[in-house]
XYZ file of C-alpha atoms in Angstrom:
602
model
C 55.269 -131.155 -8.746
C 54.708 -133.090 -12.098
C 54.001 -130.507 -14.451
C 55.086 -132.363 -17.751
C 51.299 -131.820 -19.187
C 47.874 -133.317 -18.768
C 47.480 -137.259 -18.076
C 44.271 -139.398 -17.729
C 45.343 -141.620 -14.676
C 43.013 -144.670 -13.655
C 44.133 -146.342 -10.457
C 42.870 -150.223 -10.671
C 43.242 -151.281 -6.805
C 43.020 -154.757 -5.613
C 40.599 -155.060 -2.624
C 40.161 -158.882 -2.289
C 39.964 -160.472 0.850
C 43.729 -161.291 0.983
C 44.374 -157.632 1.682
C 44.208 -156.830 5.166
C 42.767 -153.701 6.629
C 45.799 -152.145 7.609
C 47.540 -152.840 4.151
C 44.454 -151.517 2.287
C 45.089 -148.413 4.443
C 48.774 -148.259 3.064
C 47.458 -148.467 -0.501
C 45.208 -145.336 0.263
C 48.241 -143.564 1.222
C 50.011 -144.661 -1.951
C 47.113 -143.150 -4.051
C 47.121 -139.896 -2.162
C 50.910 -139.324 -2.410
C 51.013 -139.663 -5.940
C 47.915 -137.470 -6.449
C 49.466 -134.649 -4.275
C 52.556 -134.566 -6.596
C 50.365 -134.284 -9.650
C 48.906 -130.932 -11.503
C 45.359 -131.927 -11.482
C 42.500 -130.217 -13.085
C 40.033 -130.080 -15.851
C 42.575 -129.048 -18.332
C 45.512 -130.731 -16.654
C 45.848 -134.219 -15.069
C 42.423 -136.172 -14.459
C 42.404 -138.992 -11.942
C 39.969 -141.832 -11.605
C 39.706 -144.696 -9.094
C 38.158 -148.244 -9.370
C 38.616 -151.255 -6.988
C 37.960 -154.690 -7.822
C 37.735 -158.268 -5.974
C 35.098 -160.487 -7.754
C 33.523 -157.484 -9.169
C 34.430 -154.018 -10.169
C 33.375 -151.019 -8.520
C 33.824 -147.257 -9.774
C 34.893 -145.165 -6.872
C 35.035 -141.962 -9.075
C 35.678 -141.278 -12.936
C 38.002 -139.085 -14.737
C 35.134 -136.347 -14.886
C 33.927 -136.391 -11.304
C 36.703 -134.379 -9.263
C 39.039 -131.699 -10.426
C 40.739 -130.807 -6.770
C 43.289 -133.138 -4.564
C 40.949 -132.429 -1.621
C 37.668 -134.030 -3.299
C 39.984 -136.978 -4.491
C 41.291 -137.669 -0.954
C 38.137 -137.264 0.491
C 36.655 -139.880 -1.879
C 39.724 -142.208 -1.513
C 39.537 -142.167 2.172
C 35.771 -143.123 1.912
C 36.414 -146.430 -0.005
C 35.185 -149.876 1.697
C 36.857 -152.747 0.695
C 35.054 -155.394 -1.277
C 36.873 -158.551 0.396
C 35.998 -161.028 -2.232
C 37.921 -162.782 -4.971
C 40.670 -161.394 -7.301
C 39.205 -160.952 -10.775
C 42.000 -158.705 -12.500
C 41.202 -159.370 -15.946
C 37.665 -158.345 -15.417
C 39.021 -155.071 -14.071
C 41.180 -154.380 -16.806
C 38.288 -154.811 -19.134
C 36.190 -152.261 -17.068
C 39.168 -149.736 -17.114
C 39.428 -150.002 -21.103
C 35.574 -150.078 -21.913
C 34.132 -147.698 -19.394
C 36.872 -145.691 -17.310
C 38.805 -144.590 -20.155
C 35.780 -143.461 -22.433
C 35.173 -140.108 -23.347
C 31.657 -140.353 -21.552
C 33.439 -140.811 -18.185
C 35.814 -138.027 -18.854
C 38.844 -139.400 -20.899
C 40.133 -136.699 -23.532
C 39.655 -137.958 -27.203
C 42.560 -139.661 -28.860
C 43.134 -136.680 -31.276
C 44.123 -134.699 -28.294
C 47.098 -136.654 -27.562
C 46.833 -136.909 -23.692
C 48.485 -140.190 -22.419
C 46.001 -142.557 -20.790
C 47.663 -144.576 -17.942
C 46.420 -147.185 -15.759
C 48.124 -148.248 -12.396
C 47.359 -151.703 -11.362
C 48.084 -152.449 -7.797
C 47.455 -156.213 -6.629
C 48.933 -158.429 -4.139
C 48.000 -162.053 -5.343
C 47.419 -164.016 -8.405
C 44.581 -163.209 -10.973
C 41.552 -165.910 -10.787
C 40.816 -165.103 -14.416
C 42.720 -164.715 -17.491
C 44.598 -161.272 -18.078
C 47.233 -161.808 -20.960
C 44.468 -161.239 -23.768
C 42.421 -158.546 -22.198
C 45.737 -156.572 -21.220
C 46.952 -156.672 -24.876
C 43.511 -155.372 -26.027
C 43.980 -152.297 -23.349
C 47.440 -151.700 -24.596
C 46.499 -151.937 -28.405
C 43.725 -149.311 -27.393
C 46.474 -146.781 -26.405
C 46.497 -147.381 -22.669
C 49.881 -147.420 -20.822
C 49.716 -150.043 -18.082
C 51.812 -149.895 -14.891
C 51.976 -153.316 -12.960
C 52.534 -153.074 -9.131
C 52.640 -156.277 -7.260
C 52.770 -156.434 -3.299
C 54.037 -159.366 -1.394
C 52.401 -162.429 -2.758
C 51.706 -161.014 -6.228
C 52.575 -163.390 -9.493
C 55.270 -161.591 -11.309
C 54.420 -163.636 -14.442
C 50.801 -162.151 -14.275
C 52.350 -158.522 -13.739
C 54.734 -158.928 -16.746
C 51.581 -160.113 -18.803
C 49.760 -157.130 -18.008
C 52.474 -154.382 -18.051
C 53.380 -152.360 -21.026
C 56.768 -152.453 -22.604
C 59.496 -151.886 -21.734
C 58.742 -154.267 -18.733
C 61.631 -152.818 -16.663
C 59.984 -149.440 -16.652
C 56.460 -150.618 -16.262
C 56.607 -153.842 -13.604
C 57.098 -153.081 -9.930
C 57.429 -155.679 -6.947
C 57.407 -154.333 -3.746
C 58.272 -156.783 -0.532
C 55.394 -155.433 1.554
C 52.662 -152.721 2.035
C 55.009 -150.879 4.195
C 57.457 -150.321 1.667
C 54.855 -149.245 -1.083
C 55.103 -145.574 -0.031
C 58.707 -145.557 -0.856
C 58.011 -146.886 -4.043
C 55.660 -144.002 -5.059
C 58.652 -141.578 -5.278
C 60.444 -143.987 -7.902
C 56.975 -144.330 -9.634
C 56.639 -140.587 -9.907
C 59.780 -139.883 -11.552
C 58.735 -142.603 -14.076
C 55.438 -141.185 -14.673
C 56.380 -137.320 -14.914
C 59.606 -137.281 -16.955
C 60.869 -134.223 -18.368
C 58.679 -130.895 -19.162
C 59.445 -130.499 -22.730
C 57.784 -127.142 -22.681
C 60.750 -126.001 -20.198
C 63.490 -127.785 -22.000
C 63.043 -126.183 -25.360
C 61.683 -123.083 -27.348
C 58.150 -124.360 -28.297
C 57.107 -121.157 -30.087
C 53.364 -121.249 -28.976
C 51.602 -118.196 -29.028
C 49.308 -118.716 -26.412
C 50.281 -121.889 -24.197
C 52.456 -125.129 -24.294
C 51.235 -128.496 -23.010
C 53.875 -131.038 -22.330
C 53.342 -134.657 -23.067
C 55.965 -137.551 -22.480
C 58.836 -136.733 -24.889
C 57.044 -134.100 -26.622
C 54.659 -131.094 -26.498
C 51.667 -129.508 -28.104
C 50.347 -126.011 -28.484
C 46.966 -124.552 -27.450
C 44.925 -121.502 -27.751
C 43.045 -119.452 -25.249
C 39.264 -119.660 -25.319
C 37.544 -118.008 -28.256
C 40.747 -118.787 -30.603
C 41.697 -121.557 -32.884
C 45.161 -123.086 -33.570
C 46.332 -122.126 -37.074
C 47.868 -124.891 -39.554
C 51.306 -124.088 -38.325
C 50.329 -125.728 -34.937
C 51.734 -122.793 -33.056
C 49.932 -119.274 -33.598
C 46.100 -118.573 -32.963
C 43.289 -116.857 -34.822
C 40.263 -115.672 -33.243
C 37.111 -117.804 -33.937
C 34.206 -116.023 -35.899
C 31.091 -117.610 -34.349
C 28.840 -115.986 -36.742
C 30.472 -117.429 -39.903
C 28.822 -120.765 -39.775
C 25.284 -119.091 -39.906
C 23.934 -121.156 -37.150
C 23.747 -118.345 -34.522
C 20.082 -117.666 -35.089
C 20.351 -113.957 -35.009
C 17.221 -112.197 -36.510
C 18.892 -109.018 -37.455
C 22.751 -108.894 -36.837
C 25.343 -111.434 -35.315
C 28.528 -109.728 -33.883
C 31.576 -112.041 -33.077
C 33.245 -111.566 -29.666
C 36.338 -113.937 -28.806
C 34.938 -117.091 -29.887
C 31.536 -116.476 -29.098
C 28.905 -114.235 -30.428
C 25.987 -111.802 -29.398
C 22.924 -110.713 -31.485
C 22.021 -107.154 -32.187
C 18.917 -105.745 -33.618
C 18.328 -102.580 -36.109
C 17.407 -99.292 -35.168
C 13.826 -99.231 -33.775
C 14.076 -102.707 -32.314
C 15.161 -104.366 -29.125
C 16.608 -107.848 -28.397
C 14.023 -110.208 -27.046
C 14.613 -112.307 -23.948
C 15.749 -115.378 -26.064
C 18.761 -113.130 -27.103
C 18.315 -113.639 -30.769
C 14.932 -112.401 -31.933
C 14.012 -108.565 -32.099
C 10.712 -106.862 -31.330
C 9.775 -103.684 -32.699
C 9.865 -100.700 -30.159
C 6.029 -99.822 -29.482
C 6.474 -95.979 -29.441
C 2.841 -95.666 -28.911
C 2.894 -97.376 -25.465
C 4.847 -94.316 -24.212
C 1.446 -92.482 -23.980
C 2.628 -89.359 -25.780
C 1.467 -89.760 -29.103
C -1.991 -87.547 -28.856
C -3.639 -89.687 -31.522
C -7.408 -88.964 -31.456
C -8.359 -92.524 -32.606
C -5.272 -94.914 -33.452
C -1.534 -94.844 -32.980
C 0.466 -97.203 -35.124
C 3.971 -97.754 -34.095
C 6.779 -97.916 -37.011
C 10.540 -98.594 -36.787
C 11.926 -95.177 -35.160
C 8.381 -93.545 -34.598
C 4.883 -93.700 -35.023
C 1.872 -92.029 -36.922
C -1.867 -91.607 -36.378
C -4.698 -93.544 -37.909
C -8.462 -92.744 -38.115
C -11.008 -95.377 -37.758
C -12.845 -96.464 -40.934
C -15.133 -93.516 -42.242
C -12.906 -90.971 -40.828
C -10.265 -88.856 -42.235
C -7.051 -87.710 -40.738
C -7.006 -83.866 -40.562
C -3.719 -81.594 -41.398
C -2.582 -81.842 -37.643
C -2.004 -85.412 -38.355
C -3.697 -86.188 -34.973
C -7.246 -85.450 -35.091
C -10.058 -87.132 -37.077
C -13.293 -86.106 -38.917
C -16.282 -88.435 -39.959
C -16.706 -88.506 -43.863
C -20.061 -89.844 -43.609
C -22.561 -91.182 -41.241
C -22.275 -94.622 -42.170
C -18.689 -94.475 -40.976
C -19.484 -92.252 -37.831
C -22.037 -94.382 -36.053
C -22.896 -97.916 -35.384
C -25.558 -98.362 -38.336
C -25.910 -102.199 -37.792
C -26.572 -102.487 -41.505
C -26.075 -106.449 -42.398
C -25.107 -105.862 -45.839
C -24.296 -101.968 -46.752
C -24.901 -98.663 -45.459
C -25.805 -95.739 -47.735
C -25.031 -92.234 -46.442
C -27.568 -89.360 -47.499
C -27.313 -85.858 -46.289
C -27.734 -85.868 -42.670
C -28.985 -89.307 -42.669
C -28.412 -92.925 -43.873
C -30.208 -96.183 -44.734
C -29.561 -100.004 -45.137
C -29.619 -101.810 -48.286
C -29.304 -105.420 -49.319
C -27.765 -107.397 -52.349
C -29.756 -107.857 -55.532
C -32.347 -110.597 -54.991
C -32.532 -110.301 -51.264
C -35.093 -108.123 -49.222
C -34.614 -105.518 -46.246
C -36.348 -107.131 -43.227
C -38.735 -105.106 -41.050
C -35.721 -104.054 -38.655
C -34.421 -101.984 -41.546
C -30.791 -103.622 -41.160
C -30.937 -107.354 -41.774
C -31.571 -109.011 -45.289
C -33.434 -112.241 -46.159
C -30.859 -115.079 -46.239
C -30.599 -117.735 -48.975
C -32.345 -120.431 -47.504
C -34.748 -122.335 -49.707
C -31.945 -124.483 -50.912
C -29.260 -125.978 -48.728
C -25.700 -126.679 -50.202
C -22.204 -127.974 -49.399
C -19.981 -124.915 -50.177
C -16.134 -125.389 -50.170
C -14.161 -122.166 -50.847
C -10.370 -122.312 -52.100
C -8.514 -119.219 -51.502
C -5.350 -118.145 -53.056
C -2.594 -117.641 -50.204
C 0.291 -117.122 -52.624
C 2.986 -114.369 -51.957
C 1.681 -111.954 -54.596
C -1.754 -111.660 -52.704
C 0.098 -109.636 -49.852
C -0.793 -109.719 -46.263
C -2.971 -106.688 -46.047
C -4.909 -107.913 -49.094
C -5.084 -111.505 -47.684
C -7.056 -109.768 -44.905
C -9.583 -108.298 -47.566
C -10.073 -111.811 -48.953
C -11.128 -113.092 -45.437
C -13.522 -110.338 -45.225
C -14.701 -111.375 -48.625
C -15.353 -114.987 -47.572
C -17.088 -113.858 -44.444
C -19.627 -111.528 -46.571
C -20.546 -114.723 -48.459
C -21.042 -116.511 -45.303
C -23.238 -113.858 -44.103
C -25.615 -114.773 -46.953
C -26.061 -118.378 -46.015
C -28.271 -120.098 -43.365
C -25.420 -122.322 -41.876
C -26.361 -125.411 -39.873
C -25.735 -129.045 -39.912
C -29.003 -129.790 -41.773
C -28.728 -126.605 -43.823
C -25.624 -125.199 -45.697
C -22.179 -126.430 -44.756
C -19.279 -124.468 -45.481
C -15.485 -125.566 -45.732
C -12.460 -123.415 -46.404
C -9.217 -124.472 -48.224
C -5.914 -122.301 -48.803
C -3.227 -122.904 -51.323
C 0.250 -121.558 -52.355
C 3.166 -123.901 -53.245
C 1.108 -126.525 -51.047
C -2.453 -126.927 -49.860
C -3.984 -126.619 -46.390
C -7.646 -127.606 -45.291
C -8.242 -124.664 -42.760
C -11.648 -126.374 -41.630
C -13.630 -129.149 -43.438
C -17.495 -128.981 -44.064
C -18.293 -130.750 -40.916
C -16.189 -128.822 -38.413
C -18.389 -125.743 -37.787
C -22.242 -125.441 -37.440
C -22.896 -121.573 -37.295
C -21.929 -118.667 -39.226
C -20.520 -117.125 -36.140
C -18.169 -120.042 -35.745
C -17.024 -120.014 -39.384
C -16.391 -116.332 -39.505
C -14.096 -116.500 -36.399
C -12.138 -119.473 -37.786
C -11.725 -117.434 -41.086
C -10.214 -114.467 -39.285
C -7.832 -116.706 -37.584
C -6.627 -118.161 -40.726
C -2.683 -117.508 -41.235
C -1.268 -116.456 -44.622
C 0.852 -118.934 -46.246
C 2.663 -116.912 -48.997
C 4.952 -118.679 -51.514
C 3.630 -120.108 -54.866
C 0.294 -120.294 -56.826
C -0.392 -123.965 -57.348
C -4.285 -123.866 -58.380
C -4.203 -127.248 -60.118
C -2.998 -128.960 -56.826
C -5.851 -126.925 -55.038
C -8.291 -128.358 -57.255
C -7.148 -131.988 -57.030
C -7.407 -131.496 -52.941
C -10.888 -130.176 -53.446
C -12.103 -132.860 -55.580
C -10.272 -135.842 -53.586
C -10.728 -134.700 -49.884
C -12.846 -131.580 -49.229
C -15.973 -133.028 -50.914
C -15.633 -136.371 -49.336
C -18.074 -137.736 -46.860
C -15.350 -138.086 -44.315
C -14.971 -134.240 -44.331
C -18.477 -133.582 -44.010
C -19.904 -133.798 -47.733
C -23.628 -135.262 -47.634
C -23.776 -138.316 -49.895
C -24.802 -137.736 -53.585
C -28.010 -139.561 -52.930
C -29.277 -136.836 -50.764
C -29.101 -134.385 -53.883
C -27.440 -131.622 -51.844
C -25.742 -129.293 -54.338
C -22.118 -129.169 -54.172
C -20.671 -125.846 -55.003
C -16.889 -124.982 -55.334
C -15.549 -121.482 -55.255
C -11.912 -120.755 -56.337
C -10.485 -117.394 -55.484
C -7.295 -116.423 -57.139
C -5.095 -113.320 -57.934
C -2.792 -114.725 -60.780
C -1.788 -117.322 -63.237
C -1.432 -120.827 -61.983
C 2.117 -122.305 -61.917
C 0.576 -125.804 -62.655
C -1.810 -127.271 -65.106
C -5.743 -126.602 -63.902
C -7.583 -128.313 -66.917
C -7.530 -131.869 -65.759
C -8.773 -131.195 -62.086
C -11.202 -128.319 -63.339
C -12.781 -131.027 -65.624
C -12.894 -133.667 -62.840
C -14.399 -131.374 -60.462
C -17.230 -130.412 -62.884
C -17.570 -134.160 -64.159
C -18.026 -135.246 -60.254
C -20.896 -132.982 -59.852
C -19.411 -129.910 -58.347
C -20.664 -126.730 -59.427
C -17.478 -124.348 -59.831
C -17.466 -120.621 -59.491
C -14.147 -118.930 -60.403
C -13.283 -115.638 -58.892
C -10.239 -113.567 -60.058
C -8.649 -110.349 -59.073
C -5.954 -108.135 -60.232
C -3.688 -110.320 -62.509
C -5.875 -113.543 -62.494
C -5.939 -114.973 -66.175
C -9.446 -114.879 -67.585
C -8.506 -118.131 -69.774
C -7.983 -120.080 -66.472
C -11.138 -118.561 -64.915
C -13.460 -119.735 -67.700
C -11.697 -123.259 -67.514
C -12.557 -123.443 -64.005
C -16.280 -122.155 -64.161
C -19.228 -124.384 -64.812
C -21.527 -123.818 -67.723
C -23.077 -121.185 -68.575
C -19.566 -119.791 -67.992
C -20.793 -115.893 -67.711
C -22.652 -116.821 -64.662
C -20.124 -118.792 -62.907
C -16.979 -116.510 -63.234
C -16.383 -113.094 -61.905
C -13.404 -110.442 -62.130
C -12.308 -107.404 -60.072
C -9.527 -105.066 -60.947
C -8.338 -105.044 -57.332
C -8.925 -106.288 -53.659
C -10.462 -102.984 -52.582
C -13.472 -103.425 -55.177
C -14.734 -106.920 -54.581
C -18.089 -106.185 -53.057
C -20.032 -106.533 -56.275
C -18.562 -110.193 -56.600
C -20.373 -111.020 -53.417
C -23.483 -109.840 -55.150
C -22.871 -111.742 -58.407
C -22.180 -115.218 -56.293
C -25.297 -114.691 -54.045
C -27.565 -114.393 -57.198
C -26.172 -117.451 -58.641
C -26.244 -119.842 -55.844
C -29.296 -118.784 -53.970
C -32.319 -120.156 -55.611
C -35.628 -118.159 -56.168
C -38.001 -118.964 -53.390
C -41.599 -119.839 -53.713
C -44.495 -118.976 -51.222
C -47.688 -121.397 -51.397
C -48.909 -121.841 -54.802
C -48.171 -118.418 -56.182
C -45.382 -118.378 -58.712
C -42.908 -115.683 -58.440
C -41.554 -114.989 -62.052
C -38.677 -112.688 -62.956
C -39.377 -109.165 -63.763
C -37.709 -109.414 -66.858
C -39.687 -112.654 -67.951
C -42.898 -110.934 -67.209
C -41.794 -107.905 -69.310
C -41.089 -109.917 -72.263
C -44.224 -111.986 -72.161
C -46.200 -108.539 -72.019
C -44.373 -107.306 -75.126
C -44.964 -110.529 -76.810
C -48.617 -110.340 -76.441
C -48.780 -106.618 -77.565
C -46.872 -107.298 -80.635
C -48.934 -110.124 -81.581
C -52.337 -108.305 -81.095
C -50.802 -105.562 -83.617
C -49.895 -108.093 -86.075
C -53.455 -109.686 -86.009
C -55.147 -106.377 -86.104
C -52.873 -105.481 -89.252
C -53.882 -108.754 -90.826
C -57.483 -108.004 -90.173
C -57.571 -104.485 -91.628
C -55.647 -105.682 -94.841
C -58.638 -108.585 -95.632
C -61.423 -106.179 -95.073
C -59.573 -104.082 -97.839
C -59.150 -107.230 -100.098
C -62.672 -108.082 -99.751
C -63.782 -104.729 -100.928
C -61.525 -104.964 -103.776
C -62.909 -108.494 -104.773
C -66.523 -107.031 -104.466
C -65.954 -104.240 -106.982
C -64.021 -106.417 -109.448
C -66.962 -108.981 -109.369
C -69.563 -106.040 -110.011
C -67.508 -104.612 -113.018
C -67.298 -108.245 -114.504
C -70.991 -108.644 -114.271
C -71.376 -105.189 -116.184
C -69.026 -106.571 -118.919
C -71.077 -109.729 -119.093
C -74.291 -107.788 -119.446
C -72.952 -105.583 -122.198
C -71.556 -108.453 -124.255
C -75.086 -110.147 -124.138
C -76.690 -107.083 -125.292
C -74.509 -106.864 -128.441
C -75.297 -110.352 -129.590
């Protein structure tokens, strides 16, 4: 066997009409005999076969078969083309296609010799000198085998130097099999891995006149070209493991932290749901955590010392009260209340809506990292409490929602939903963005996009109020002054709602005049209920019925007080006028007495 190392060999066989059928059979046996003495395989010698006449046909490529049996079966199935003799075209195909890496040739840096064996019986009908030179320059070693009528000059033009080792002329097809042994000796040469001390740690690969070392799978060859080191497949950071990457002989596997299991994709980790085991005994809810679980009570209930059972803290949280705004517990009972400015309806549960004036309302909510996921859920509940106050419809109030962090995202525009239920569901489906706090960028987006007619804002000529509500929990990372000013100049009534670390100066810059009525603040996310009430009082205009004017109670009280004070002042002045008149009459009488006394003395 030829075991000097891997080769990439392509047989280029002449099947022109001058090759008679029994002669073509001899060429089949020639190829089969040579292949029978080669160490073929994916990592050993690879073999391809093409035949040509006036055209070129690929029988099988270097990547098609890796066993002698498959190769012999394909060779025995060849049907000769029986046309012209376009040898130059065949060499061109071998160079451009058969010896390409796409067809199975090893890359040049591997150092695997590329050998073309051309077998022909006549003179080429096209030019071969130039294309053969290109093939040799591309690193292909060409053996030219001529039979009977072959042109020796053409063979010498095709073959690699030295010509005495690469050009063969056989008198007849019957003698070509005898030539196979001679050709075999030329092809194989000496096994350099057997002849010298190679020093390869894993395996040695012979090449004509030399050798090189290879490593086993999972190892890489070191700079000395002989020793091998394990490949750390985790080191390049491309493994995609969610928790831990573990190198295993050139590959890797992902592992999860305690309390998690590896998902089907073998990379991500899923927390073990300990509650699903069914042995938690929680009265209300079981919450899984890494390495265990804990019990949680529904809203309005308190977890008892046994850490499993729950007790109601008040009736509002213990029953389905149905209050639209707020349920107030009393001893042994409860009742519903509405926000200031709204009245409880006859059903004792619902509140009057803000319906006298329709508005286009866009809420801009802070989705930065400082908000945190659990508080972001409270923000969404805050938004839905506001929606509950409005009569939403295409002809009534329209609502849009924008979320911002380091970037801005329209969650839904003004013309997306036409009912409060649709909006509330969409709000609860909003995903938390995290990252920075670019409030100025959000204001710009609101002015340029959210209140455009394309996104559902009604034309300014319709005189529908445009209201912008900005919700934030911290200092903006960009300038807000310009776009806050532009928003108000464009006719948008701006409300600013701050929580936690929100900066009052920025809230006042956003809010419309009078500022005190257009900005609100809460110390934390759990105490935002009063902000909803403040907002509803400022956006819901007072409603009139018929011709009866409804005045603010404070305004009536002030008018009554003014009238009372005025009457008191007038009464005081009247009393003083009476006293003054009496004094004047007394003085007049005295003057008259003095005049009489003077007259008597005269």
